[in-house]
Coordinates of C-alpha atoms and ligand atoms in Angstrom, one line a residue:
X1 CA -8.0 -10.3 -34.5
X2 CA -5.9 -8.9 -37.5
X3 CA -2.5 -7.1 -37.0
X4 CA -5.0 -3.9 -38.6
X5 CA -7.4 -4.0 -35.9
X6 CA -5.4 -4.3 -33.3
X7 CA -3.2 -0.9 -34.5
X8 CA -6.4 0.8 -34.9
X9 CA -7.7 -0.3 -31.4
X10 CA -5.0 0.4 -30.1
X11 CA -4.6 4.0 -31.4
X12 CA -8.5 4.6 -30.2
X13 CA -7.2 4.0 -26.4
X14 CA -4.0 5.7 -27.1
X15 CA -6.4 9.1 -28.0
X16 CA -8.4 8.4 -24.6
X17 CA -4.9 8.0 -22.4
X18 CA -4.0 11.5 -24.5
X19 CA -7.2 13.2 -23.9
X20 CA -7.5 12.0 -20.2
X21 CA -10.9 9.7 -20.8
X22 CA -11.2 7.1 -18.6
X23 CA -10.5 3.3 -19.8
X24 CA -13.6 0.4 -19.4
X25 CA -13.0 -3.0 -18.1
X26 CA -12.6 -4.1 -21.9
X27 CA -9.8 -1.6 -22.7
X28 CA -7.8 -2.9 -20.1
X29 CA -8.4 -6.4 -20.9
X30 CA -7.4 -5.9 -24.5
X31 CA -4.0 -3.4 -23.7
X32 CA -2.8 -6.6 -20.9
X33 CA -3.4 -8.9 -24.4
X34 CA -2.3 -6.7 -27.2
X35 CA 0.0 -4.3 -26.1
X36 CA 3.9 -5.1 -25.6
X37 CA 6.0 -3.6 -22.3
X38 CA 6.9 0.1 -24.5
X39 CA 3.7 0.5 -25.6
X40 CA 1.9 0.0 -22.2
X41 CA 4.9 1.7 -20.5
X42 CA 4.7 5.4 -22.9
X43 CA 0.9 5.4 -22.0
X44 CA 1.5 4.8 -18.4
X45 CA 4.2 7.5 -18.6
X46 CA 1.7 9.9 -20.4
X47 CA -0.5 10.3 -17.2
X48 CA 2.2 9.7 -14.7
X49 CA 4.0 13.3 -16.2
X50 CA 0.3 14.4 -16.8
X51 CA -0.3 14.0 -13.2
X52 CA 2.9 14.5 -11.3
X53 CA 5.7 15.5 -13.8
X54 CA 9.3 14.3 -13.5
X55 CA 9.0 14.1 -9.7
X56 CA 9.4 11.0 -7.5
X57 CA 8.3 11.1 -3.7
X58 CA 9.9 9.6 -1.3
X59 CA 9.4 9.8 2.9
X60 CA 11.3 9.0 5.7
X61 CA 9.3 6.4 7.8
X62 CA 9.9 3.5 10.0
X63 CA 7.3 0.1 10.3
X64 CA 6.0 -1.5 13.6
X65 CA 4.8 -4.3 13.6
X66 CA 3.1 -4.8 17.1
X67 CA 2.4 -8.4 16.7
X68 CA 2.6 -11.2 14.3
X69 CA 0.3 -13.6 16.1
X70 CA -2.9 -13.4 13.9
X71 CA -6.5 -16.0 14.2
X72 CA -5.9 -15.7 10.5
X73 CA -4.4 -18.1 8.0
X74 CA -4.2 -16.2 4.8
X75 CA -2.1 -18.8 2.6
X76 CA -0.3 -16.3 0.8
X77 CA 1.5 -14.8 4.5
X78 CA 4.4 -15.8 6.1
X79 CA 4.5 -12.8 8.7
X80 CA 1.4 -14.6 10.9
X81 CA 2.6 -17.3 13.7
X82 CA 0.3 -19.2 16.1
X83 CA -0.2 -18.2 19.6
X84 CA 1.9 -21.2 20.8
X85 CA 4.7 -21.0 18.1
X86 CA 7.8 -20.3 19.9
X87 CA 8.2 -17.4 16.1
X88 CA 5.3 -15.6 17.6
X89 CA 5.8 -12.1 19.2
X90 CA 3.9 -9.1 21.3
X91 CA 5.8 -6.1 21.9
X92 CA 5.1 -4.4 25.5
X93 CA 4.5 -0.8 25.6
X94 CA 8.1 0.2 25.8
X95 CA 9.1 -1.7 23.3
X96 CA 7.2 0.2 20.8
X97 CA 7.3 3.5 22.8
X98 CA 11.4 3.0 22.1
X99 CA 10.6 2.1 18.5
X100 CA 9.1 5.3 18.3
X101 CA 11.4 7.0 19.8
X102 CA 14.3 5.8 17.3
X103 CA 12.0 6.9 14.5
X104 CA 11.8 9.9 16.0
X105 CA 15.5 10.9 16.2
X106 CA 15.9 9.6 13.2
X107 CA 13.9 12.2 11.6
X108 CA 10.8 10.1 10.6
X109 CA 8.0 11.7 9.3
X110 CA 5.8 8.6 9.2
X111 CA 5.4 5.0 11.3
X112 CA 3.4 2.5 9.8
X113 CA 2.0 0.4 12.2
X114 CA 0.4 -2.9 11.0
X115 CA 0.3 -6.4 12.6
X116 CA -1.6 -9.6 13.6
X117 CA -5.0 -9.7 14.9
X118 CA -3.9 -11.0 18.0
X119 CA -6.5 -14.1 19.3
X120 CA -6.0 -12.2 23.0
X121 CA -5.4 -8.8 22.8
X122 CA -8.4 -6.7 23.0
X123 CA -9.6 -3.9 21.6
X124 CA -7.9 -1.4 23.8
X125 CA -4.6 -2.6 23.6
X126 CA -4.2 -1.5 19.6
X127 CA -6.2 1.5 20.5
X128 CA -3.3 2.0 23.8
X129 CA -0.6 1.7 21.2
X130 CA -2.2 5.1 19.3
X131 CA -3.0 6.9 22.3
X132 CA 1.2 6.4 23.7
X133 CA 3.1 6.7 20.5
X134 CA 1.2 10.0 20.0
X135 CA 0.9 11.5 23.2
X136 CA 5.1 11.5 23.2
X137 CA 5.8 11.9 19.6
X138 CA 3.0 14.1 18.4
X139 CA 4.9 15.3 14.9
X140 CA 4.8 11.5 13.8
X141 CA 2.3 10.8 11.6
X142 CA 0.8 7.5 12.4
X143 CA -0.4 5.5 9.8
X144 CA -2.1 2.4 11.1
X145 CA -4.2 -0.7 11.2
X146 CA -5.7 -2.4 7.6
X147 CA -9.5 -2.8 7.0
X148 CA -8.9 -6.2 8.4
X149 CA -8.0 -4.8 11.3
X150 CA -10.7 -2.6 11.6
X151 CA -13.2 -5.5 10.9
X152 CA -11.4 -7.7 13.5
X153 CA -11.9 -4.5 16.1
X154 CA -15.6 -4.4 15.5
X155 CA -15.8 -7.8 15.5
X156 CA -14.4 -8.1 18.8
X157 CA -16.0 -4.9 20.5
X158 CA -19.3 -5.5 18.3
X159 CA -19.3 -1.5 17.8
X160 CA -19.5 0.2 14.4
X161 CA -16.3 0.5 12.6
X162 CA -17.0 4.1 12.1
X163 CA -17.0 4.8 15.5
X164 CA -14.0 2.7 16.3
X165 CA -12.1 5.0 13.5
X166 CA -13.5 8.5 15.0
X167 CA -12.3 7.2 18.4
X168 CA -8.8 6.5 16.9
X169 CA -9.2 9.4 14.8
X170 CA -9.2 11.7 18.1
X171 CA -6.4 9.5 20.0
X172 CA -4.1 10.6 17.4
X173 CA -4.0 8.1 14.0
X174 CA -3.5 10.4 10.7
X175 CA -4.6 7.8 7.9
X176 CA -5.2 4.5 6.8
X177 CA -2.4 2.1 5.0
X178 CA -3.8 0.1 2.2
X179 CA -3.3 -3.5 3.4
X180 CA -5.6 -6.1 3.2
X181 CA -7.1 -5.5 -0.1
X182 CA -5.5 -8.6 -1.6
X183 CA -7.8 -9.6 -4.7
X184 CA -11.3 -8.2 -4.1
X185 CA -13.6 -10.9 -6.6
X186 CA -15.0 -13.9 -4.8
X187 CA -13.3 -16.5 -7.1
X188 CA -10.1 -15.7 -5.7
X189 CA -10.6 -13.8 -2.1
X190 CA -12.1 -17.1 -0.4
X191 CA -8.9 -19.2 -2.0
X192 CA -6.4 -16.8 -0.4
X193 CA -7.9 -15.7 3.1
X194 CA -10.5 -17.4 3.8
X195 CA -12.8 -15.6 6.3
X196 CA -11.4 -11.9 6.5
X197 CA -13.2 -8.8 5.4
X198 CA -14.7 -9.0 2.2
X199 CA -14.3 -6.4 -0.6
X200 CA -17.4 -4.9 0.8
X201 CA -16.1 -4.1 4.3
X202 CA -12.8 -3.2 2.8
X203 CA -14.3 -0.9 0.7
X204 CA -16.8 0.6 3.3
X205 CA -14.3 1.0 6.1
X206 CA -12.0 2.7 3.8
X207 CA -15.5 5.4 2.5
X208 CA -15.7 5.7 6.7
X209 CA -12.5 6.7 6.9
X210 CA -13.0 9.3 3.9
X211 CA -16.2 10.2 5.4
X212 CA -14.1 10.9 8.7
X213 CA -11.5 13.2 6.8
X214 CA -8.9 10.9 6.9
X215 CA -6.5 9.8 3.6
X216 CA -5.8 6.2 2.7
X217 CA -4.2 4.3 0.4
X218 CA -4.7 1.0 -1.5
X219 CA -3.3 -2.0 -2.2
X220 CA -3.8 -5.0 -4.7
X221 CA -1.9 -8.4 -3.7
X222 CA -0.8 -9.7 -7.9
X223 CA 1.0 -12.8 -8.7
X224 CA -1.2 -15.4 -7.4
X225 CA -4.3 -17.7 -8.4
X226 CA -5.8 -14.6 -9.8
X227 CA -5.8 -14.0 -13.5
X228 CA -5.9 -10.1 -15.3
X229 CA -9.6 -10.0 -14.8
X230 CA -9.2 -10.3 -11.3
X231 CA -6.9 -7.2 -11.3
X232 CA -9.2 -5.0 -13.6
X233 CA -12.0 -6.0 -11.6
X234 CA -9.7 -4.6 -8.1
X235 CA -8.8 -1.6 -9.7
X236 CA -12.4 -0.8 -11.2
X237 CA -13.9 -1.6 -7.5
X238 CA -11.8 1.1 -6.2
X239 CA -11.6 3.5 -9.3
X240 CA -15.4 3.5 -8.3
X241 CA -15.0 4.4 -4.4
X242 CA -12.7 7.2 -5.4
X243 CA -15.1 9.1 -7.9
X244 CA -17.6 8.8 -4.6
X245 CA -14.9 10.1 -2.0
X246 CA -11.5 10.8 -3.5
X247 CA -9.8 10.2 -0.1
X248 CA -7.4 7.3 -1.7
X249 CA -3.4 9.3 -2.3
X250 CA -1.5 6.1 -3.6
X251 CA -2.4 2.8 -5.3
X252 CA 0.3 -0.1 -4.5
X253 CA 0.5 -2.9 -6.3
X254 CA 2.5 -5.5 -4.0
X255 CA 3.9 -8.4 -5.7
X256 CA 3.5 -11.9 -4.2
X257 CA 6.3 -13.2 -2.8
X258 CA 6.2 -17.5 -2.0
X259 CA 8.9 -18.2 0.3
X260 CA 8.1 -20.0 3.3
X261 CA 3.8 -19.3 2.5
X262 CA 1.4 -21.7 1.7
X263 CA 1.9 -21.1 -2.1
X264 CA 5.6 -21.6 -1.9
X265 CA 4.9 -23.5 -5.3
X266 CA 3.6 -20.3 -7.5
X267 CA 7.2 -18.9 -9.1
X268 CA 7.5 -15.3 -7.5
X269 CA 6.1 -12.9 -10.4
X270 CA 9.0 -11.4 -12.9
X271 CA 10.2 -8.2 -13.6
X272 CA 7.8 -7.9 -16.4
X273 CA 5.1 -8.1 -15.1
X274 CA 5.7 -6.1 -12.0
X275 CA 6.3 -3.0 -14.5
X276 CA 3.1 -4.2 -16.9
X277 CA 0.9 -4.3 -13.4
X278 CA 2.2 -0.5 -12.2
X279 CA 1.5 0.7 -16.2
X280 CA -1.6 -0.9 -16.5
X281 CA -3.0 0.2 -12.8
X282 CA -1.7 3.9 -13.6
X283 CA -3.8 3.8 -17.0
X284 CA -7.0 2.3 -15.0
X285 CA -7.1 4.4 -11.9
X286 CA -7.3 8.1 -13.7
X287 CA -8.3 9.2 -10.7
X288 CA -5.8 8.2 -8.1
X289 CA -3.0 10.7 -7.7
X290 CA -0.3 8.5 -7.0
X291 CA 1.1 4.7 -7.9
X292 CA 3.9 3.3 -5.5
X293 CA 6.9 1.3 -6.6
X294 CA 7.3 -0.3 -3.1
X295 CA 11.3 -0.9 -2.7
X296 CA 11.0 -3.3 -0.1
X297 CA 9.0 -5.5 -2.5
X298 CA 9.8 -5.2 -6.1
X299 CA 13.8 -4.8 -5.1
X300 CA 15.9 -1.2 -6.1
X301 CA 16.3 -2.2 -10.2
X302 CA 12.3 -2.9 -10.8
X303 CA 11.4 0.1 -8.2
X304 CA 14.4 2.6 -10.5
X305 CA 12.7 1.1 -14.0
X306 CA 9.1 1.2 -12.6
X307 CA 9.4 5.8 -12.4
X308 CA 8.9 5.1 -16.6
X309 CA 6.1 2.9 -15.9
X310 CA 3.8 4.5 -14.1
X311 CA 5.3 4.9 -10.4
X312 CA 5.8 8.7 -9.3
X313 CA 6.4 7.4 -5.6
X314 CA 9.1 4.8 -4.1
X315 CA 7.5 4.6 -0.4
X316 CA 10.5 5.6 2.0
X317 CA 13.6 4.5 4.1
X318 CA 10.6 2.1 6.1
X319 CA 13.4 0.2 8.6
X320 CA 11.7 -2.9 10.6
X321 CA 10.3 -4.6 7.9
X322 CA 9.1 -7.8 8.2
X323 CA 6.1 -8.7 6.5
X324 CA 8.3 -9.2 3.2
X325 CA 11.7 -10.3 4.9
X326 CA 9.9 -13.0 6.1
X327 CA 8.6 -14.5 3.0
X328 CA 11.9 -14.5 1.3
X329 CA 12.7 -10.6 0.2
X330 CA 16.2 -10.1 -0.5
X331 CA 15.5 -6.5 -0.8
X332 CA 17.7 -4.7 2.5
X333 CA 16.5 -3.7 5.7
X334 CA 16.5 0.2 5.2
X335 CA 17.0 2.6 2.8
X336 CA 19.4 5.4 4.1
X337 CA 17.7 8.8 2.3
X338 CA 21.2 9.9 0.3
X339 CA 20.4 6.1 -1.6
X340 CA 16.8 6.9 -1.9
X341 CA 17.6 10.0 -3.5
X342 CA 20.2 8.6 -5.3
X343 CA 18.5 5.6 -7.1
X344 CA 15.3 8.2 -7.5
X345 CA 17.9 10.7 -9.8
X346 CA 19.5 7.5 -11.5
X347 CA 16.1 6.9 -13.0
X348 CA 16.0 10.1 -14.3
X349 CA 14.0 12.0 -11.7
X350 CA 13.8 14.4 -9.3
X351 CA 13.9 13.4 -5.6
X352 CA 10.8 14.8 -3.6
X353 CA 10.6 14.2 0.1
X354 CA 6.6 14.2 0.9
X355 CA 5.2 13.5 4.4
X356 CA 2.2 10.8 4.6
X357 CA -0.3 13.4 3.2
X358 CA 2.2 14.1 0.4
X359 CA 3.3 18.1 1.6
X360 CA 6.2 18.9 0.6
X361 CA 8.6 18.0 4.0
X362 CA 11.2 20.7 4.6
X363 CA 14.8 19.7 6.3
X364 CA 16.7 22.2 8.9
X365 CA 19.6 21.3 10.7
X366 CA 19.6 17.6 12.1
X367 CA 16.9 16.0 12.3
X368 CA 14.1 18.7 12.5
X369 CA 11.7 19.3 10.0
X370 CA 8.7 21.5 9.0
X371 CA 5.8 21.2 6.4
X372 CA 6.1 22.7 3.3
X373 CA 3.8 23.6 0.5
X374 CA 0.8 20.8 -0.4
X375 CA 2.8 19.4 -3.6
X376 CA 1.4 18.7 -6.9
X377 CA -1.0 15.6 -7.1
X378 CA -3.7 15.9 -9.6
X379 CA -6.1 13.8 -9.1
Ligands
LIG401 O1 -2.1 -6.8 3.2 C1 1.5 -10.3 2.9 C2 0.8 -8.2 1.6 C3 0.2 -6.4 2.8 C4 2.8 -11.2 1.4 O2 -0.3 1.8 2.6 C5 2.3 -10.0 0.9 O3 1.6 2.8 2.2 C6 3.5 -10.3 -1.0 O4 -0.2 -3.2 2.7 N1 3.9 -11.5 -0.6 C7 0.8 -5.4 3.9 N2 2.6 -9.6 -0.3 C8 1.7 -4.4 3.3 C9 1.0 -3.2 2.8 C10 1.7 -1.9 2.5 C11 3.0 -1.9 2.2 C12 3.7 -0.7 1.9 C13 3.0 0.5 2.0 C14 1.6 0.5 2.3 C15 0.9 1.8 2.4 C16 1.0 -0.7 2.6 O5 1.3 -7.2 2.4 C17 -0.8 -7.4 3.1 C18 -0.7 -8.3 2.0 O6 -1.4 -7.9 0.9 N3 1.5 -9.5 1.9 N4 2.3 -11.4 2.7 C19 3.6 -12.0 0.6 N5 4.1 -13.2 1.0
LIG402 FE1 -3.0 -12.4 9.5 FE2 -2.5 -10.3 7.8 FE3 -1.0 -12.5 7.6 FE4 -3.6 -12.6 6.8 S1 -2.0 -11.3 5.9 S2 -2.5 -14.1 8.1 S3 -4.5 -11.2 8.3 S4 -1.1 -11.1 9.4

């Protein structure tokens, strides 16, 4: 292609990103080919101010991980242990009902709770964890269990995953994380976890969920055995879904990290194409309010460059990771909030504390805090 068709090209799908028109598959491929890292990131930036100005949300949340025993082997994970391995965990009631309660008075909005699908544990016991968290700390929004998890739950119990979510629903879970989704097209999915939901149950438990009322997000595992097809093809899948139910709030694109995985031979992905991914997926979902720079994963610099490439949202002060920590993440343990702000205002934006459903979260004295207004988030 000449250097004169590629300007002109590229000036058509710089009118669409201006005019808000959605891009195909194709426009996609040929910006990941053709356009360099300013180019992609002024679009990006275009519909990131378009959609959620100069701000930058962040929340105050806390992860548990109830288990990291798992019947899966995806090769890409370094969280999972075997029943038998002496790694392998399960945390008893209290344990997590103390877990809770130091999110709680630290002022947590949101705990994210997402683990192993546990070859022993039945149904019940994830569904016990919901019912006790949220019977003594009713203000924290829960945020739990992947589409894998869900399959694994209906697998066990053979009911319909819709049910399993209603009854979960009414025990007190507010929404859905957006784990699991890895890379949705066959070539790849099979190669990197072999036997867990497919995109079609991911997709359909995350509709149910919609269907239900409730919010989720999404995720897209990059930096693999996939190529940039692979990634248009994920974002186009859920791009699709969201026209139907608009119930996805944020799109995260998690980089892979190899240490201690199965693929410890793949080079972790750079800095530049963690920022081209967030542009790119900002420009292709037109109709997901929000794209997360995930701290914990891309490390503070990438996560303070990504708010001019597309990210509007850092996720929060999360405390307890582990699936990253444990495949090498150098990023640290928590984020206190006077950082969060901080690195959020060195980028040049302005600090928005959101809860899980992205209202605007209001501070008093201590550690209280009360709902504010629904904040911006066009979708
Ligand atoms: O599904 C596992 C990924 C996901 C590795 O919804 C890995 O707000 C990179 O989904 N290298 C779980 N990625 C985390 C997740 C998440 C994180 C933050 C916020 C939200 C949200 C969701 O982590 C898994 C998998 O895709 N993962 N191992 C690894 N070695
Ligand atoms: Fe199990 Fe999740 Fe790890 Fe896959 S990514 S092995 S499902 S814990």
């Amino acid at each position: 292609m000449s250097n004169g068709t590629i300007q002109k090209r590229l000036s058509e799908i710089r009118g669409k990103v201006e005019n808000a028109q959605r891009l195909s598959f194709d426009d996609g491929l040929f910006l990941d080919k053709n356009a360099d890292l300013p180019t992609l990131g002024e679009l990006a930036n275009i519909v990131r101010e378009r959609k959620n100005g100069n701000v930058t949300y962040y929340n105050v949340n806390e992860h548990l991980n109830p288990t990291n025993i798992c019947v899966y082997r995806c090769t890409f994970c370094a969280f999972r242990s075997d029943l038998k391995d002496p790694r392998g965990y399960k945390m008893s009631d209290e344990q997590m009902l103390e877990r809770a309660r130091e999110a709680d008075s630290r002022g947590c909005t949101e705990l994210h709770i997402v683990g192993g699908l546990h070859h022993q544990a039945p149904y019940e016991w994830y569904l016990n964890i919901i019912k006790i968290i949220h019977r003594e700390f009713p203000d924290l929004h829960l945020k739990a269990w992947t589409a894998v998890e869900w399959d694994w739950f209906a697998r066990m119990t053979g009911r319909p995953t819709k049910d399993l979510i209603a009854e979960m629903r009414d025990a007190g879970l507010g929404s859905l994380p957006g784990g699991g989704a890895e890379i949705f097209h066959p070539e790849i999915r099979p190669k990197i976890c072999e036997y867990k939901a497919d995109a079609s149950i991911w997709l359909r438990i995350h509709r149910e969920a919609h269907e239900l009322g409730l919010r989720s997000n999404a995720t897209m595992l990059y930096g693999h055995i996939e190529s940039i097809e692979h990634r248009l093809d994920h974002m186009i899948r859920l791009r699709e879904l969201q026209d139907q139910t608009g119930g996805f709030q944020t799109f995260i694109p998690l980089a892979f990290h190899p240490d201690n995985t199965r693929l410890s031979h793949i080079p972790k992905p750079s800095g530049l194409m963690d920022l081209r991914t967030r542009a790119l997926s900002r420009l292709m979902l037109d109709n997901v309010p929000h794209i997360k720079a995930y701290w914990v994963m891309l490390g503070i610099q990438i996560a303070q460059v990504s708010q001019s490439y597309g990210a509007d949202d850092i996720d929060g002060t999360v405390v307890h990771e582990k699936i990253y920590h444990e495949a090498g993440s150098d990023s640290p343990q928590e984020m206190t909030v006077a950082s969060l702000r901080r690195l959020i205002e060195e980028s040049g934006r302005v600090p928005v504390e959101r809860d899980t459903l992205y209202h605007e979260v209001i501070r008093e004295a201590g550690r209280n805090w009360k709902q504010g207004r629904q904040l911006l988030s066009v979708g």
